[in-house]
Coordinates of C-alpha atoms in Angstrom, one line a residue:
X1 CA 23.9 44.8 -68.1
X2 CA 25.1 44.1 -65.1
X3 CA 28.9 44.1 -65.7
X4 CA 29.2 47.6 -64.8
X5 CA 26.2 48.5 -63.0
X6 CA 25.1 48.2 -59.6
X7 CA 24.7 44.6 -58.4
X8 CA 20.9 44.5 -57.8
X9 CA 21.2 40.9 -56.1
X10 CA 21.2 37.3 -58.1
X11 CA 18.1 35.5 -57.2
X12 CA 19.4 31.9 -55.3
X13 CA 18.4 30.3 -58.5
X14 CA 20.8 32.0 -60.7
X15 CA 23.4 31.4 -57.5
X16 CA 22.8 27.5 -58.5
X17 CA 23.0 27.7 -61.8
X18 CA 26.7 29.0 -61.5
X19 CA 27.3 25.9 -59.5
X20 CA 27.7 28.0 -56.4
X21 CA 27.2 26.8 -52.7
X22 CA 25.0 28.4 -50.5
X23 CA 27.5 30.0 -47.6
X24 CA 27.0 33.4 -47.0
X25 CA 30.4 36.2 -46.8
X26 CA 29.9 37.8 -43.3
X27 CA 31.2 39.7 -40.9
X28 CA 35.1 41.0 -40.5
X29 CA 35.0 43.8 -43.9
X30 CA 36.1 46.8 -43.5
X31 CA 36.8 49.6 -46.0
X32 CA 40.1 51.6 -45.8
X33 CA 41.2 53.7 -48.9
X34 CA 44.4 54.2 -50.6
X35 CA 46.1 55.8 -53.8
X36 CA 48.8 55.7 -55.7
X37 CA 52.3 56.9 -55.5
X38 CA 54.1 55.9 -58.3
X39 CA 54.8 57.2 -61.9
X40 CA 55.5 53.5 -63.7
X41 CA 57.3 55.3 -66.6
X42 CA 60.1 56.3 -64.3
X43 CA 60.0 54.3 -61.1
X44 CA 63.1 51.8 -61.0
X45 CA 61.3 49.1 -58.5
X46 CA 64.4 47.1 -57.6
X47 CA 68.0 48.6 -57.3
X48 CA 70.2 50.0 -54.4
X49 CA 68.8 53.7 -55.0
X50 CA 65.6 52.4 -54.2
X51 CA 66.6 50.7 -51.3
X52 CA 68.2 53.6 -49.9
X53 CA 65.5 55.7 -50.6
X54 CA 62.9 52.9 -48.9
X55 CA 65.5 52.8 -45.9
X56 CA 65.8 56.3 -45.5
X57 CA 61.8 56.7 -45.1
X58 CA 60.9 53.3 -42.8
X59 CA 61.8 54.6 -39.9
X60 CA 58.8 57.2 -40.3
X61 CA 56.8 54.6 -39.8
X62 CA 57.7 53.2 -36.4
X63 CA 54.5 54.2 -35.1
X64 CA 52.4 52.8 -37.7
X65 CA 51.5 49.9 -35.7
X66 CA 48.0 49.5 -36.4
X67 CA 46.2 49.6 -39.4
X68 CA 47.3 52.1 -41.4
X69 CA 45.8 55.7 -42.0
X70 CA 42.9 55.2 -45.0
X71 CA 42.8 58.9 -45.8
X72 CA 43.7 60.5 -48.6
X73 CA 42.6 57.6 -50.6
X74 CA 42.2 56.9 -53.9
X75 CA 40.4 53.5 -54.1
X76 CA 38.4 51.5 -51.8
X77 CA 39.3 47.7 -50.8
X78 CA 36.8 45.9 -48.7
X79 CA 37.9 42.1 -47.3
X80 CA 35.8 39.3 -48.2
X81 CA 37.0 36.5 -45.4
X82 CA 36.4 33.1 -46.6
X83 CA 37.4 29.5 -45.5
X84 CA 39.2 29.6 -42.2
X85 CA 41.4 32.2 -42.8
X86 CA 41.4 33.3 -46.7
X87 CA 40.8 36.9 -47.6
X88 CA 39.3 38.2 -51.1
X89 CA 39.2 41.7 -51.7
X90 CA 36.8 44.1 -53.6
X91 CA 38.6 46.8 -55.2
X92 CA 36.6 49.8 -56.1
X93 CA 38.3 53.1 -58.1
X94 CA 37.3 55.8 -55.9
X95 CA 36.8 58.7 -59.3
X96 CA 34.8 55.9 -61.9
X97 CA 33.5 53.3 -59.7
X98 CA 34.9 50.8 -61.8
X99 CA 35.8 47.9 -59.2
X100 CA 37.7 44.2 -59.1
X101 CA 37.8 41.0 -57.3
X102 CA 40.8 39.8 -56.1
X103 CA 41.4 36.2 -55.6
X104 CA 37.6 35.2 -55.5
X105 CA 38.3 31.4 -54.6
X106 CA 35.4 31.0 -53.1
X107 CA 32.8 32.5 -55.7
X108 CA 29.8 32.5 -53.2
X109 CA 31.6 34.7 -50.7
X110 CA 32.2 36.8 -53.1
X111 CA 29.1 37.1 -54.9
X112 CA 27.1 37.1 -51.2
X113 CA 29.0 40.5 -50.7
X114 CA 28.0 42.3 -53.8
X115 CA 24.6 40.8 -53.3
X116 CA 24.5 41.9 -49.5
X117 CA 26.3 45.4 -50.4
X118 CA 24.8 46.7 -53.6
X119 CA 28.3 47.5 -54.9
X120 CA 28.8 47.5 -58.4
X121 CA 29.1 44.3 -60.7
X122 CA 33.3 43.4 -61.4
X123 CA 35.0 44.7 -64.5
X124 CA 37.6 42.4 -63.5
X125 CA 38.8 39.2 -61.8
X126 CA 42.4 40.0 -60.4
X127 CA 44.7 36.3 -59.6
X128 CA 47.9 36.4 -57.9
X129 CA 48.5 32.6 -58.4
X130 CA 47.4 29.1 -59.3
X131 CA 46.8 27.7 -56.0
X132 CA 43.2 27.0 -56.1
X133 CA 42.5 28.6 -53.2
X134 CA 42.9 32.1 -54.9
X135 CA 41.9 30.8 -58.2
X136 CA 38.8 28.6 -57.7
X137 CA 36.7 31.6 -58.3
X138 CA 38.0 32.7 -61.9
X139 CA 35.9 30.5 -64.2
X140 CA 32.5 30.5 -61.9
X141 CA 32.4 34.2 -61.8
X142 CA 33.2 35.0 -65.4
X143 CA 30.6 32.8 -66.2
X144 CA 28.0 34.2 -63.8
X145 CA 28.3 37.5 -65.5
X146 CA 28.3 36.0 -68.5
X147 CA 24.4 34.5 -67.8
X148 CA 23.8 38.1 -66.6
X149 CA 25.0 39.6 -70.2
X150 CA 28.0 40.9 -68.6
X151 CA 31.5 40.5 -68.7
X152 CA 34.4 40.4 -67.0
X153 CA 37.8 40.3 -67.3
X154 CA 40.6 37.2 -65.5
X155 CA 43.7 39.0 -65.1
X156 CA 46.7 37.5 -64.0
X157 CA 50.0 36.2 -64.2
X158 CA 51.5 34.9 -67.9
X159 CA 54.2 32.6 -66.3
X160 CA 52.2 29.4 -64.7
X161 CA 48.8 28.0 -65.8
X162 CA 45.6 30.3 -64.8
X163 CA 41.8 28.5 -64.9
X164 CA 39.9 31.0 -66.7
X165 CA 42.6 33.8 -67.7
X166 CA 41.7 36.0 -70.7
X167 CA 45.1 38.5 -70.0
X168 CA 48.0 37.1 -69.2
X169 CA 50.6 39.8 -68.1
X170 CA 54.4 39.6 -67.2
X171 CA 55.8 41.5 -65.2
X172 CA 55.8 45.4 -65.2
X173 CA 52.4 45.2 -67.7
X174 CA 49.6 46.9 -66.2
X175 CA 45.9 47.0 -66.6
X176 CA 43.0 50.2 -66.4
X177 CA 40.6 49.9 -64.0
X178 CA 39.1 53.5 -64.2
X179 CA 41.5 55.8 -62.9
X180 CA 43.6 52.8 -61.5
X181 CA 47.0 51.6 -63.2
X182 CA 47.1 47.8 -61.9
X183 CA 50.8 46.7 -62.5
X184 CA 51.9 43.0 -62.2
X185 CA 54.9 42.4 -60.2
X186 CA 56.3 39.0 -61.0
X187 CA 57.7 37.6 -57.4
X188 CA 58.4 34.1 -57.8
X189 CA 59.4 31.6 -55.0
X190 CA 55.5 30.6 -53.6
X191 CA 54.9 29.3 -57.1
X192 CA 56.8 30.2 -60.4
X193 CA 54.5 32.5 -61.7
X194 CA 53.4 34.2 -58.8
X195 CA 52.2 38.2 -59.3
X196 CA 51.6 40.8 -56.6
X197 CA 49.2 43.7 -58.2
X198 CA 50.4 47.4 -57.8
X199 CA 48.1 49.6 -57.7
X200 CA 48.5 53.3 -58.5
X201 CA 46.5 56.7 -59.8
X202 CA 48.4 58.9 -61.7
X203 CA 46.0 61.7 -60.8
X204 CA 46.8 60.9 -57.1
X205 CA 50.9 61.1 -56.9
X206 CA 51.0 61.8 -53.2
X207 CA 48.9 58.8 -51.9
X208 CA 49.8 55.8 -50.7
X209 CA 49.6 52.8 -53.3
X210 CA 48.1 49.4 -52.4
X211 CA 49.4 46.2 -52.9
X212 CA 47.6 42.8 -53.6
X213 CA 50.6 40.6 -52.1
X214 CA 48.8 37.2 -52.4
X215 CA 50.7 34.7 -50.6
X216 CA 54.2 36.2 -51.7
X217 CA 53.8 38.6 -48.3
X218 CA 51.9 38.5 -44.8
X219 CA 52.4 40.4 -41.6
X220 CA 55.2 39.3 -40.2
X221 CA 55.8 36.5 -42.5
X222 CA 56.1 34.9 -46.0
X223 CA 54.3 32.2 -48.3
X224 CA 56.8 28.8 -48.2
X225 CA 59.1 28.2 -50.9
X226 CA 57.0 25.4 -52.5
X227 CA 58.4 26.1 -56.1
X228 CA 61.7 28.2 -55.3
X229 CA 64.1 29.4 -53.3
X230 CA 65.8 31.2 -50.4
X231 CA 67.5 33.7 -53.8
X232 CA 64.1 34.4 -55.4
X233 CA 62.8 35.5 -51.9
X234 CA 65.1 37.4 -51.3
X235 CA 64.7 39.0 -54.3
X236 CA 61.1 39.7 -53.6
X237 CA 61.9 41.0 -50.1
X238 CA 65.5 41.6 -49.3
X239 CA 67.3 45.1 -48.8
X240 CA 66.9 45.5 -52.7
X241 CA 63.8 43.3 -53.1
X242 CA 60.7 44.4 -55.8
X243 CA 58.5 44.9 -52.5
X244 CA 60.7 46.1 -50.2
X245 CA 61.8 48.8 -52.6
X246 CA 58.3 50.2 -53.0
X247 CA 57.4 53.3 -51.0
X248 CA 57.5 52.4 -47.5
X249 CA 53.3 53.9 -47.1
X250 CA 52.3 51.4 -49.5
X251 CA 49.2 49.4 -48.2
X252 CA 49.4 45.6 -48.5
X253 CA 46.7 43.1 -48.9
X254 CA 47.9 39.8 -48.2
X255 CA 46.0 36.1 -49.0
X256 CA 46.0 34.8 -45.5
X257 CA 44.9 35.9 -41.8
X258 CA 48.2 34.3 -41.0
X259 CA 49.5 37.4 -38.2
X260 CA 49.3 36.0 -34.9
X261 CA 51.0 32.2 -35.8
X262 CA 53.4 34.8 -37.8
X263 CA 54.1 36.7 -35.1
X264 CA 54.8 34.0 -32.5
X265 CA 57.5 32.7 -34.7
X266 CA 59.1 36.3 -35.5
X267 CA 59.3 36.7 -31.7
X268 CA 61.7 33.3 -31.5
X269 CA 64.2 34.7 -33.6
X270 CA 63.8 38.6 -33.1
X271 CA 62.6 38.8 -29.7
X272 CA 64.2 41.9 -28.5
X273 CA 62.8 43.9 -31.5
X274 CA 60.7 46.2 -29.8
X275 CA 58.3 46.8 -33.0
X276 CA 57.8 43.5 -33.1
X277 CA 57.3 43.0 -29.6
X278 CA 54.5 46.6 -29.6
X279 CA 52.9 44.8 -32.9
X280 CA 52.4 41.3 -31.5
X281 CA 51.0 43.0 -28.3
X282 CA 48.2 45.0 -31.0
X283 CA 47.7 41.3 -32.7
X284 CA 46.7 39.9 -30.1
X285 CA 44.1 42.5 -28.7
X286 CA 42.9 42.4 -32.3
X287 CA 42.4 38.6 -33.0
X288 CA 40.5 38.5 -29.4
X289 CA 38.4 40.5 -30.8
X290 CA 37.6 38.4 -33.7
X291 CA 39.0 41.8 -35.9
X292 CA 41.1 41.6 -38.9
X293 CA 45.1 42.4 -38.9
X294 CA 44.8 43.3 -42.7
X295 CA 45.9 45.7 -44.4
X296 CA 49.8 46.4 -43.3
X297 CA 52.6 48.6 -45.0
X298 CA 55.7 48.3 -47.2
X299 CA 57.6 50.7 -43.7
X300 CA 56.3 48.5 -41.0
X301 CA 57.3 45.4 -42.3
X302 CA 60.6 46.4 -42.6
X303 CA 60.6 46.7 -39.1
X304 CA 58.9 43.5 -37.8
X305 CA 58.8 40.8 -40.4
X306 CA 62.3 38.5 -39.9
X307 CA 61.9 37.3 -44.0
X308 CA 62.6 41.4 -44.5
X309 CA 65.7 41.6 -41.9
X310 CA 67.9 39.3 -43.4
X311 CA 70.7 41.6 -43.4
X312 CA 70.0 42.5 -39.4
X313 CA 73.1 41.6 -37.2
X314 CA 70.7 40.2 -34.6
X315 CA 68.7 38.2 -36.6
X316 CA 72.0 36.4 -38.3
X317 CA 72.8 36.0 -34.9
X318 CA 69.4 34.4 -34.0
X319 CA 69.8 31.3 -36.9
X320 CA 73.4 30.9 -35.7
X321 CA 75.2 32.5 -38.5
X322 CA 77.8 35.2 -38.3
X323 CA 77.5 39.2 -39.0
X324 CA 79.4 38.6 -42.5
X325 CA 76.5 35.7 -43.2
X326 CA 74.8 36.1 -46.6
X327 CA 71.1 37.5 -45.7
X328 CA 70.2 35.1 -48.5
X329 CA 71.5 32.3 -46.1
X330 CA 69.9 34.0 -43.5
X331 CA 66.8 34.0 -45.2
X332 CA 67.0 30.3 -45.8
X333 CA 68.0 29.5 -42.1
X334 CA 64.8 31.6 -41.0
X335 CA 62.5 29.8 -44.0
X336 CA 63.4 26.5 -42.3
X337 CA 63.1 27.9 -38.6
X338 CA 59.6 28.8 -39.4
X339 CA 58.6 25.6 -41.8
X340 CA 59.8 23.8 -38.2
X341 CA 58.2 26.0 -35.5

């Protein structure tokens, strides 16, 4: 049974009989591990307490400008790069082993790593959202395992359409991987159903939780507003936001290597912000490199990312709008400032 075992390595045979192509995951993976920090049955994730609380801690994080510390961890996430600039994830609980793919479009990739790794077969399939370049992966993978007398699970969002799905969750439902809590966040505006996964150990209270942000966050920047609005962003990421409210160590896995174009546009409408300014000096040194700018935090992207400052004087100020502007119109004005730069 492969389904919770070791991956031994599919033969290129079985590969083709999952309708899989033959382009091998390498290069740019990296494992950085991370735990939980939140107790779901009493953590208010949106509110003004918690974003005074999330306020009062960001500015511990002013140095963080790197990758952030992977110590003290209590799961594993390795990147699994494909396309031109996608990024699955493996996500392995550090106590049971139990582990999950998130947003496997590209099924090969995917099963190339835990072919080229050994690492153990998915209980799970985690999907943020229906674009098919997180989603492609759902129905060849479940049926892979299936050949191989597995099984695995499709988690993901209940409010849009999901190939493959066999739980559907809304938001604040939560999944066991091991001795992982995965919780779905609904943050809506990308698509409508859009779900960031939260993920926490209760046995770990004083690590840092990771986030699976999809395309609902990047560094520096956010997915577009294909199927919402300025409000529902800002509702994901404003002072008060689901994600900006979480603790401001939380690690966050976004969909898309999308830093350095990020970056360049932050700078035109928060130039003189001198974390942006030391972080798109580190992105650069990084992509020259060919390295990965993945993971970030919850802190440091309250200090660079403009689609987190819309209630900042100088970024009003940067779209033309007065201190008294709404940030949700500020959010909008910056939306449209980036959809044109």
């Amino acid at each position: 049974m492969l389904a919770r075992g070791r991956f031994a390595g599919a033969s290129l045979a079985l590969l083709a009989q999952a309708s899989l192509t033959s382009r091998a995951a390498t290069a740019l993976r990296f494992r950085t591990r991370m735990g939980a920090a939140l107790s779901h049955s009493k953590t208010d994730y949106g509110g003004a307490a918690a974003a005074a609380a999330a306020m009062s801690a960001v500015n511990a994080y002013a140095e963080v400008i790197g990758l952030p510390d992977p110590n003290a961890a209590c799961a594993d996430v390795e990147l699994i790069p494909f396309a031109s600039d996608n990024y699955a994830y493996y996500l392995r609980c550090r106590s049971t082993g139990a582990a999950a793919l998130v947003d496997p479009a590209d099924p090969d990739a995917a099963l190339r790593f835990l072919q080229d790794t050994g690492e153990a077969a998915p209980q799970a399939v985690l999907c943020t959202h229906k674009h098919g370049d997180h989603q492609g992966g759902n129905v060849p993978i479940r049926k892979f395992f299936e050949k191989e007398g597995g099984d695995v699970d499709v988690v993901s969002t209940s409010y849009e359409p999901i190939d493959g799905v066999t739980l559907a969750m809304k938001n604040g439902e939560q999944y066991t991987l091991g001795g992982l809590t995965v919780t779905a966040l609904h943050t809506p505006c990308h698509t409508r159903g859009h779900v960031c996964f939260l993920v926490t150990d209760a046995a770990r209270p004083d690590a840092a939780p990771v986030l699976f942000a999809g395309d609902t966050l990047f560094v520096g920047g956010c997915g577009r507003f294909f199927e919402g609005n300025a409000q529902e962003m800002y509702g994901n990421l404003g002072l008060e936001g689901v994600l900006a409210t979480l603790p401001p160590e939380t690690q966050v896995f976004c969909g898309h290597e999308y830093t350095a174009s990020n970056l360049r546009f932050a700078l035109s409408v928060d130039g003189a912000n001198p974390n942006l300014q030391a972080k798109a000096a580190w992105v650069d040194g990084m992509r020259a490199e060919g390295r990965s700018t993945i993971p970030t935090t919850i802190g440091g992207e309250r200090l660079w990312n403009p689609f987190m400052r819309a209630d900042q004087p100088e970024l009003k100020a940067s779209v033309g709008l007065g201190e008294s502007a709404d940030p949700i119109e500020v959010m909008a004005a910056v939306r449209a400032a980036k959809d044109r730069f």
